[in-house]
């Protein structure tokens, strides 16, 4: 089945040959074709070009886009959208003066989510999470990474990862799964972190690998959570099972997490609100993608990742939501892009590159996602009538999406 889209005002992020990612000054270049056509065949992109070059041909269906803009769907490379219930009371507590840290120390935070998740059935967890998946598809996300890490017991971690697997099977969105092996220390192991890590490494990790439930491994490397030594231990164990690292580092404190990620060839290091010069330096000439999560900075009122400094130093950068019940209860990539432009001084071109091709790289799917390229998945955002792509970040708090196509099919819920 072939579908021809004609009269596209601007076709964004086109490429003749798939690139792996864009970095440094290249991030300001966003290749587009004005007054374009696009052909998709089944679930793939078959052809595209300028309207004036369109050859008369037979297509099963022709859609006149009447001057709408077309982009590849967003690639959200960092989320925790499989979780049970919400934590709006902690949000209110923060408004009233408690810090994120104080809430966590009082048994709130990750431990609160873990308790709720442990008491939620797999079916109920699936249903809650499926709603979030549908919500992010409507907001233009076509590929998403989802982490475990709110289980903290073998049963609950496996439950989360099975829900992720089921979501991947039931929805046309591409899902990559991460075993967040060390997210918080359960209360019963408060004074015995080593014993907890032994269980994670010797019992939970082998089961995750045996059931083939994860593509990546993650650690919350942070003061009060897991040290550099703990992080390296987990990453080493994960590697033995073929799980590549994608890790939480430098959210509140910079103490070598980035370097640990680079040393273990992490696919990405994420958060990076606190970045020292040596952290930026260590990412140069590495294969590790730095990932910024501006909605988290916004929601927690913590610093933003210094994107300008990093891109100006020649680094690539990806943008993701971090959708989770504690620090970022939002999966809106449109808001992420606006916030990156407004608060991190990224140009619209840089932000769109960061949310498409670089996000795809940070999930290991850059050969199939993240751009309009022949042979890649027909994952498309059709916008409302907008004057230019800069209007997308400009209209913050809103979105400009009229339709979403995943694998060549229009998404209707
Ligand atoms: O990425 N930083 C660690 N984990 C999550 C939030 C955890 C929570 O508060 O539930 C994050 O921000
Ligand atoms: Fe996170």
Coordinates of C-alpha atoms and ligand atoms in Angstrom, one line a residue:
X1 CA 0.0 0.0 0.0
X2 CA 1.5 3.3 -1.1
X3 CA 0.4 6.7 0.1
X4 CA 1.5 10.0 -1.4
X5 CA 1.3 13.2 0.7
X6 CA 1.3 16.3 -1.5
X7 CA 1.6 20.0 -0.9
X8 CA 3.7 19.8 2.3
X9 CA 4.6 23.3 3.3
X10 CA 7.9 22.1 4.7
X11 CA 9.3 18.6 5.2
X12 CA 11.6 18.7 8.2
X13 CA 14.7 16.7 9.1
X14 CA 15.2 15.1 5.6
X15 CA 18.4 13.1 4.9
X16 CA 19.6 11.2 1.8
X17 CA 21.9 9.0 3.8
X18 CA 21.2 8.2 7.5
X19 CA 23.6 9.8 9.9
X20 CA 24.1 8.5 13.4
X21 CA 23.7 11.8 15.2
X22 CA 24.6 15.5 15.0
X23 CA 27.0 17.3 17.2
X24 CA 28.4 20.8 17.9
X25 CA 27.9 23.4 15.3
X26 CA 26.2 20.9 13.0
X27 CA 23.3 20.9 15.4
X28 CA 22.3 24.3 14.0
X29 CA 21.6 22.7 10.6
X30 CA 18.1 21.2 10.2
X31 CA 17.7 20.0 6.6
X32 CA 14.3 20.7 5.1
X33 CA 12.5 20.8 1.8
X34 CA 9.9 23.5 1.2
X35 CA 6.8 22.6 -0.9
X36 CA 7.5 18.9 -0.8
X37 CA 5.9 15.5 -1.4
X38 CA 6.4 12.3 0.6
X39 CA 5.6 8.7 -0.3
X40 CA 5.2 6.0 2.2
X41 CA 4.9 2.3 1.5
X42 CA 3.3 0.2 4.2
X43 CA 5.3 1.1 7.3
X44 CA 8.3 2.7 5.6
X45 CA 9.3 5.9 3.9
X46 CA 9.7 5.2 0.2
X47 CA 10.5 8.6 -1.4
X48 CA 10.3 12.4 -0.9
X49 CA 11.3 15.5 -2.8
X50 CA 10.1 18.8 -4.2
X51 CA 6.6 19.0 -5.6
X52 CA 8.0 20.2 -8.9
X53 CA 10.0 17.0 -9.2
X54 CA 7.1 14.6 -8.4
X55 CA 6.8 12.0 -11.2
X56 CA 3.3 11.0 -12.3
X57 CA 3.0 7.5 -10.8
X58 CA 0.3 5.3 -9.4
X59 CA -0.3 5.5 -5.7
X60 CA -3.0 3.7 -3.7
X61 CA -3.9 6.8 -1.9
X62 CA -3.1 10.5 -2.2
X63 CA -3.5 13.0 0.7
X64 CA -3.4 16.7 0.1
X65 CA -1.7 18.2 3.2
X66 CA -2.7 21.8 2.1
X67 CA 0.4 23.5 3.3
X68 CA 0.9 21.6 6.6
X69 CA 4.4 20.9 7.9
X70 CA 5.7 17.3 8.3
X71 CA 8.3 16.1 10.8
X72 CA 9.6 12.8 12.0
X73 CA 8.0 11.8 15.3
X74 CA 9.9 12.6 18.6
X75 CA 12.3 10.1 20.0
X76 CA 12.0 10.3 23.8
X77 CA 15.1 8.4 25.0
X78 CA 14.5 8.6 28.8
X79 CA 11.3 7.8 30.6
X80 CA 9.9 5.9 33.6
X81 CA 6.3 5.7 32.4
X82 CA 5.5 2.4 33.9
X83 CA 4.6 3.4 37.4
X84 CA 1.7 3.0 39.8
X85 CA -0.5 5.9 40.8
X86 CA 0.9 9.4 41.3
X87 CA 2.7 11.6 43.9
X88 CA 0.8 14.9 43.8
X89 CA 0.9 15.2 47.6
X90 CA 4.8 15.4 47.4
X91 CA 4.3 18.2 44.8
X92 CA 2.2 20.1 47.3
X93 CA 4.7 19.4 50.1
X94 CA 7.4 20.9 47.9
X95 CA 5.3 24.0 47.3
X96 CA 5.0 24.3 51.0
X97 CA 8.7 24.2 51.5
X98 CA 10.0 20.7 51.7
X99 CA 12.9 19.8 49.3
X100 CA 12.9 16.8 47.0
X101 CA 15.7 15.4 49.1
X102 CA 13.7 15.9 52.4
X103 CA 10.7 14.2 50.9
X104 CA 12.8 11.2 49.9
X105 CA 14.4 11.0 53.3
X106 CA 11.0 10.9 54.9
X107 CA 10.1 7.7 52.9
X108 CA 8.6 9.6 50.0
X109 CA 10.1 9.8 46.5
X110 CA 11.2 6.6 44.8
X111 CA 10.4 4.4 47.8
X112 CA 6.9 5.7 47.9
X113 CA 6.4 4.8 44.2
X114 CA 8.0 1.4 44.8
X115 CA 5.6 0.6 47.7
X116 CA 2.6 1.5 45.5
X117 CA 4.0 -0.5 42.5
X118 CA 4.6 -3.6 44.6
X119 CA 0.9 -3.5 45.6
X120 CA -0.4 -3.1 42.1
X121 CA -1.2 -6.1 39.9
X122 CA 0.5 -6.5 36.6
X123 CA -2.8 -5.9 34.7
X124 CA -3.6 -2.7 36.6
X125 CA 0.0 -1.5 36.0
X126 CA -0.4 -2.3 32.3
X127 CA -3.6 -0.3 32.1
X128 CA -2.3 2.8 33.9
X129 CA 0.9 2.7 31.7
X130 CA -1.0 2.1 28.5
X131 CA -2.9 5.4 29.1
X132 CA 0.4 7.2 29.3
X133 CA 1.7 5.5 26.1
X134 CA -1.5 6.7 24.3
X135 CA -1.1 10.2 25.7
X136 CA 2.5 10.5 24.4
X137 CA 1.7 9.1 21.0
X138 CA -0.9 11.9 20.7
X139 CA 1.8 14.3 21.6
X140 CA 4.0 13.1 18.7
X141 CA 6.3 10.6 20.3
X142 CA 7.0 7.6 18.0
X143 CA 9.8 5.9 20.0
X144 CA 10.3 5.8 23.7
X145 CA 12.7 4.3 26.2
X146 CA 11.1 3.0 29.4
X147 CA 12.9 2.1 32.6
X148 CA 12.2 -0.2 35.5
X149 CA 13.5 0.9 38.9
X150 CA 10.3 1.4 40.8
X151 CA 10.1 -2.3 41.8
X152 CA 13.1 -2.7 44.1
X153 CA 12.3 -6.4 44.5
X154 CA 12.7 -9.2 42.0
X155 CA 9.0 -9.7 41.5
X156 CA 8.2 -6.1 41.2
X157 CA 11.1 -5.3 38.8
X158 CA 10.1 -8.3 36.6
X159 CA 6.5 -7.1 36.7
X160 CA 7.5 -3.6 35.4
X161 CA 9.7 -5.1 32.7
X162 CA 7.0 -7.5 31.5
X163 CA 4.6 -4.6 31.3
X164 CA 7.1 -2.7 29.1
X165 CA 7.4 -5.8 26.9
X166 CA 3.6 -6.0 26.6
X167 CA 3.3 -2.3 25.7
X168 CA 5.9 -2.8 23.0
X169 CA 3.9 -5.8 21.6
X170 CA 0.5 -4.0 21.7
X171 CA 1.3 -0.5 20.4
X172 CA 3.0 0.7 17.2
X173 CA 5.3 3.0 19.1
X174 CA 8.9 1.6 19.3
X175 CA 9.9 0.8 22.9
X176 CA 13.4 0.2 24.2
X177 CA 13.5 -1.3 27.7
X178 CA 16.0 -0.4 30.4
X179 CA 16.6 -2.4 33.6
X180 CA 17.2 0.4 36.2
X181 CA 19.0 -1.9 38.5
X182 CA 19.9 0.6 41.2
X183 CA 17.4 3.4 41.7
X184 CA 17.1 3.6 45.5
X185 CA 18.0 1.5 48.5
X186 CA 14.9 -0.3 50.0
X187 CA 14.3 0.6 53.6
X188 CA 15.1 -2.9 54.8
X189 CA 18.6 -2.6 53.3
X190 CA 19.2 0.9 54.5
X191 CA 22.3 -0.1 56.4
X192 CA 23.3 -2.8 54.1
X193 CA 23.6 -1.5 50.6
X194 CA 26.1 -4.1 49.6
X195 CA 23.7 -6.9 50.4
X196 CA 21.0 -5.2 48.2
X197 CA 23.4 -4.8 45.3
X198 CA 24.4 -8.5 45.7
X199 CA 20.7 -9.5 45.2
X200 CA 20.4 -7.1 42.3
X201 CA 23.5 -8.6 40.6
X202 CA 23.2 -12.2 41.5
X203 CA 19.4 -12.7 41.5
X204 CA 17.5 -10.0 39.7
X205 CA 19.8 -9.2 36.8
X206 CA 20.2 -12.9 35.6
X207 CA 16.4 -13.3 35.6
X208 CA 16.0 -10.0 33.6
X209 CA 18.5 -11.3 31.1
X210 CA 17.1 -14.8 31.0
X211 CA 13.6 -13.5 30.1
X212 CA 15.3 -11.0 27.6
X213 CA 13.4 -8.2 29.3
X214 CA 15.9 -5.3 28.8
X215 CA 18.1 -3.7 26.2
X216 CA 19.9 -1.4 28.6
X217 CA 21.1 -1.1 32.2
X218 CA 20.8 2.0 34.3
X219 CA 22.0 3.3 37.8
X220 CA 21.0 6.4 39.7
X221 CA 24.5 7.6 40.4
X222 CA 24.0 10.3 43.0
X223 CA 25.0 11.2 46.6
X224 CA 22.8 9.3 49.0
X225 CA 21.9 6.8 46.3
X226 CA 24.6 4.9 44.4
X227 CA 28.3 5.8 44.4
X228 CA 30.8 5.6 41.5
X229 CA 32.0 2.3 42.9
X230 CA 28.4 0.9 43.0
X231 CA 27.8 2.2 39.5
X232 CA 30.8 0.5 38.1
X233 CA 29.9 -2.7 39.8
X234 CA 26.4 -2.7 38.3
X235 CA 27.6 -1.7 34.8
X236 CA 30.2 -4.4 34.8
X237 CA 27.6 -7.0 35.8
X238 CA 25.2 -5.7 33.1
X239 CA 27.9 -5.9 30.4
X240 CA 28.3 -9.5 31.2
X241 CA 24.7 -10.0 30.1
X242 CA 25.1 -7.8 27.1
X243 CA 23.2 -4.8 28.6
X244 CA 24.7 -1.5 27.4
X245 CA 24.6 1.3 30.0
X246 CA 22.4 4.4 29.9
X247 CA 22.8 6.1 33.3
X248 CA 21.4 8.8 35.6
X249 CA 24.4 11.1 36.5
X250 CA 25.0 14.7 37.7
X251 CA 21.4 15.5 38.6
X252 CA 22.3 17.1 41.9
X253 CA 26.0 16.5 42.3
X254 CA 28.9 16.1 39.9
X255 CA 31.5 13.6 41.2
X256 CA 32.6 11.5 38.3
X257 CA 29.4 9.8 37.1
X258 CA 29.9 11.1 33.5
X259 CA 33.5 9.7 33.5
X260 CA 32.2 6.3 34.7
X261 CA 29.7 6.3 31.9
X262 CA 32.3 7.1 29.3
X263 CA 34.6 4.5 30.7
X264 CA 31.9 1.8 30.3
X265 CA 31.0 3.1 26.8
X266 CA 27.5 4.1 27.9
X267 CA 25.1 4.8 25.1
X268 CA 24.0 7.9 27.0
X269 CA 24.6 9.8 30.3
X270 CA 21.4 11.6 31.3
X271 CA 20.3 14.6 33.5
X272 CA 23.6 16.6 33.6
X273 CA 22.1 19.5 35.5
X274 CA 25.5 19.9 37.2
X275 CA 28.3 19.8 34.7
X276 CA 32.0 20.7 35.5
X277 CA 34.4 21.5 32.7
X278 CA 36.1 18.2 33.1
X279 CA 32.7 16.4 32.6
X280 CA 32.3 18.2 29.3
X281 CA 35.8 17.4 28.4
X282 CA 35.4 13.7 29.1
X283 CA 32.5 13.4 26.7
X284 CA 34.6 14.6 23.8
X285 CA 35.5 11.9 21.3
X286 CA 33.3 9.4 23.1
X287 CA 30.4 7.4 21.7
X288 CA 28.3 8.5 24.7
X289 CA 25.3 10.8 24.0
X290 CA 24.6 13.4 26.7
X291 CA 20.9 13.7 27.4
X292 CA 19.2 16.7 28.9
X293 CA 15.8 16.6 30.7
X294 CA 14.6 20.2 30.9
X295 CA 11.0 19.3 32.1
X296 CA 12.7 17.8 35.2
X297 CA 14.6 21.0 35.8
X298 CA 11.4 23.0 35.4
X299 CA 9.3 20.8 37.7
X300 CA 11.9 20.6 40.5
X301 CA 13.3 24.2 40.0
X302 CA 16.8 22.9 39.7
X303 CA 19.4 24.1 37.2
X304 CA 19.1 23.4 33.5
X305 CA 21.7 21.3 31.7
X306 CA 24.3 23.8 30.3
X307 CA 23.4 23.0 26.7
X308 CA 25.0 26.1 25.2
X309 CA 28.3 25.3 26.8
X310 CA 28.2 21.7 25.8
X311 CA 27.1 22.2 22.2
X312 CA 29.6 25.1 21.8
X313 CA 32.3 22.7 23.0
X314 CA 31.4 20.4 20.1
X315 CA 29.3 17.9 21.9
X316 CA 26.1 16.4 20.7
X317 CA 23.0 16.6 22.9
X318 CA 19.7 14.8 23.0
X319 CA 16.5 15.9 24.7
X320 CA 14.1 13.6 26.5
X321 CA 11.2 14.0 29.0
X322 CA 12.1 11.8 32.0
X323 CA 8.3 11.2 32.4
X324 CA 8.0 9.8 36.0
X325 CA 5.7 10.4 39.0
X326 CA 8.3 12.3 41.1
X327 CA 10.4 14.7 39.2
X328 CA 8.6 15.0 35.9
X329 CA 5.0 14.0 35.6
X330 CA 4.9 15.0 32.0
X331 CA 5.7 13.2 28.7
X332 CA 5.3 16.2 26.5
X333 CA 8.2 16.4 24.1
X334 CA 6.8 19.6 22.6
X335 CA 7.1 21.3 26.0
X336 CA 10.7 19.8 26.3
X337 CA 11.6 21.5 23.0
X338 CA 10.1 24.8 24.0
X339 CA 11.8 24.7 27.4
X340 CA 15.2 23.8 25.8
X341 CA 14.9 26.9 23.6
X342 CA 13.6 29.2 26.3
X343 CA 15.7 28.2 29.3
X344 CA 18.7 26.5 27.7
X345 CA 19.1 28.9 24.7
X346 CA 19.0 26.1 22.2
X347 CA 18.0 27.2 18.7
X348 CA 14.8 25.5 17.3
X349 CA 17.1 23.6 14.9
X350 CA 19.3 22.3 17.7
X351 CA 16.2 21.4 19.8
X352 CA 14.5 19.5 16.9
X353 CA 17.8 17.7 16.1
X354 CA 18.1 16.8 19.8
X355 CA 14.6 15.5 20.0
X356 CA 14.7 13.4 16.8
X357 CA 18.0 12.0 15.4
X358 CA 20.0 12.4 18.6
X359 CA 17.2 11.0 20.7
X360 CA 17.1 8.0 18.3
X361 CA 20.9 7.5 18.8
X362 CA 20.4 7.6 22.6
X363 CA 18.1 4.6 22.1
X364 CA 20.2 2.8 19.5
X365 CA 17.6 3.2 16.8
X366 CA 19.1 5.9 14.6
X367 CA 19.1 3.6 11.5
X368 CA 15.3 3.4 11.6
X369 CA 14.0 6.5 13.4
X370 CA 14.7 10.2 13.9
X371 CA 14.6 11.5 10.4
X372 CA 12.8 11.5 7.1
X373 CA 15.0 9.1 5.1
X374 CA 14.2 6.4 2.6
X375 CA 13.8 3.0 4.3
X376 CA 13.2 4.5 7.8
X377 CA 9.9 4.0 9.6
X378 CA 7.0 6.1 8.4
X379 CA 6.6 7.8 11.8
X380 CA 5.3 11.3 11.0
X381 CA 4.0 14.3 12.8
X382 CA 1.6 16.4 10.6
X383 CA 1.3 19.8 12.1
X384 CA -1.6 22.2 12.2
X385 CA -1.2 25.2 9.9
X386 CA 2.0 26.8 11.2
X387 CA 4.1 29.6 9.6
X388 CA 7.4 27.9 10.3
X389 CA 9.0 25.2 12.4
X390 CA 10.2 27.8 15.0
X391 CA 6.5 28.2 15.8
X392 CA 6.7 24.7 17.5
X393 CA 8.9 25.9 20.4
X394 CA 7.5 29.4 20.2
X395 CA 3.9 28.3 21.1
X396 CA 5.1 26.9 24.5
X397 CA 2.6 25.1 26.7
X398 CA 0.7 24.1 23.5
X399 CA 1.3 21.7 20.7
X400 CA 0.9 22.1 17.0
X401 CA 0.2 18.5 16.2
X402 CA -2.8 17.7 14.0
X403 CA -2.1 14.0 13.2
X404 CA 0.4 11.4 14.0
X405 CA 1.4 8.4 11.8
X406 CA 3.2 5.5 13.3
X407 CA 4.5 2.7 11.0
X408 CA 2.5 4.3 8.1
X409 CA -0.8 4.3 10.0
X410 CA -2.7 7.3 11.2
X411 CA -3.1 7.1 15.0
X412 CA -6.8 7.4 16.1
X413 CA -7.7 6.8 19.7
Ligands
LIG1 O1 15.1 10.5 36.7 N1 16.6 10.7 39.4 C1 16.1 9.6 39.5 N2 15.0 9.1 39.1 C2 13.9 9.8 38.5 C3 12.9 10.4 39.5 C4 12.6 9.5 40.6 C5 11.4 9.9 41.4 O2 11.3 10.9 42.0 O3 10.4 9.1 41.3 C6 14.5 10.9 37.6 O4 14.3 12.1 37.9
LIG2 FE1 15.1 9.5 35.0

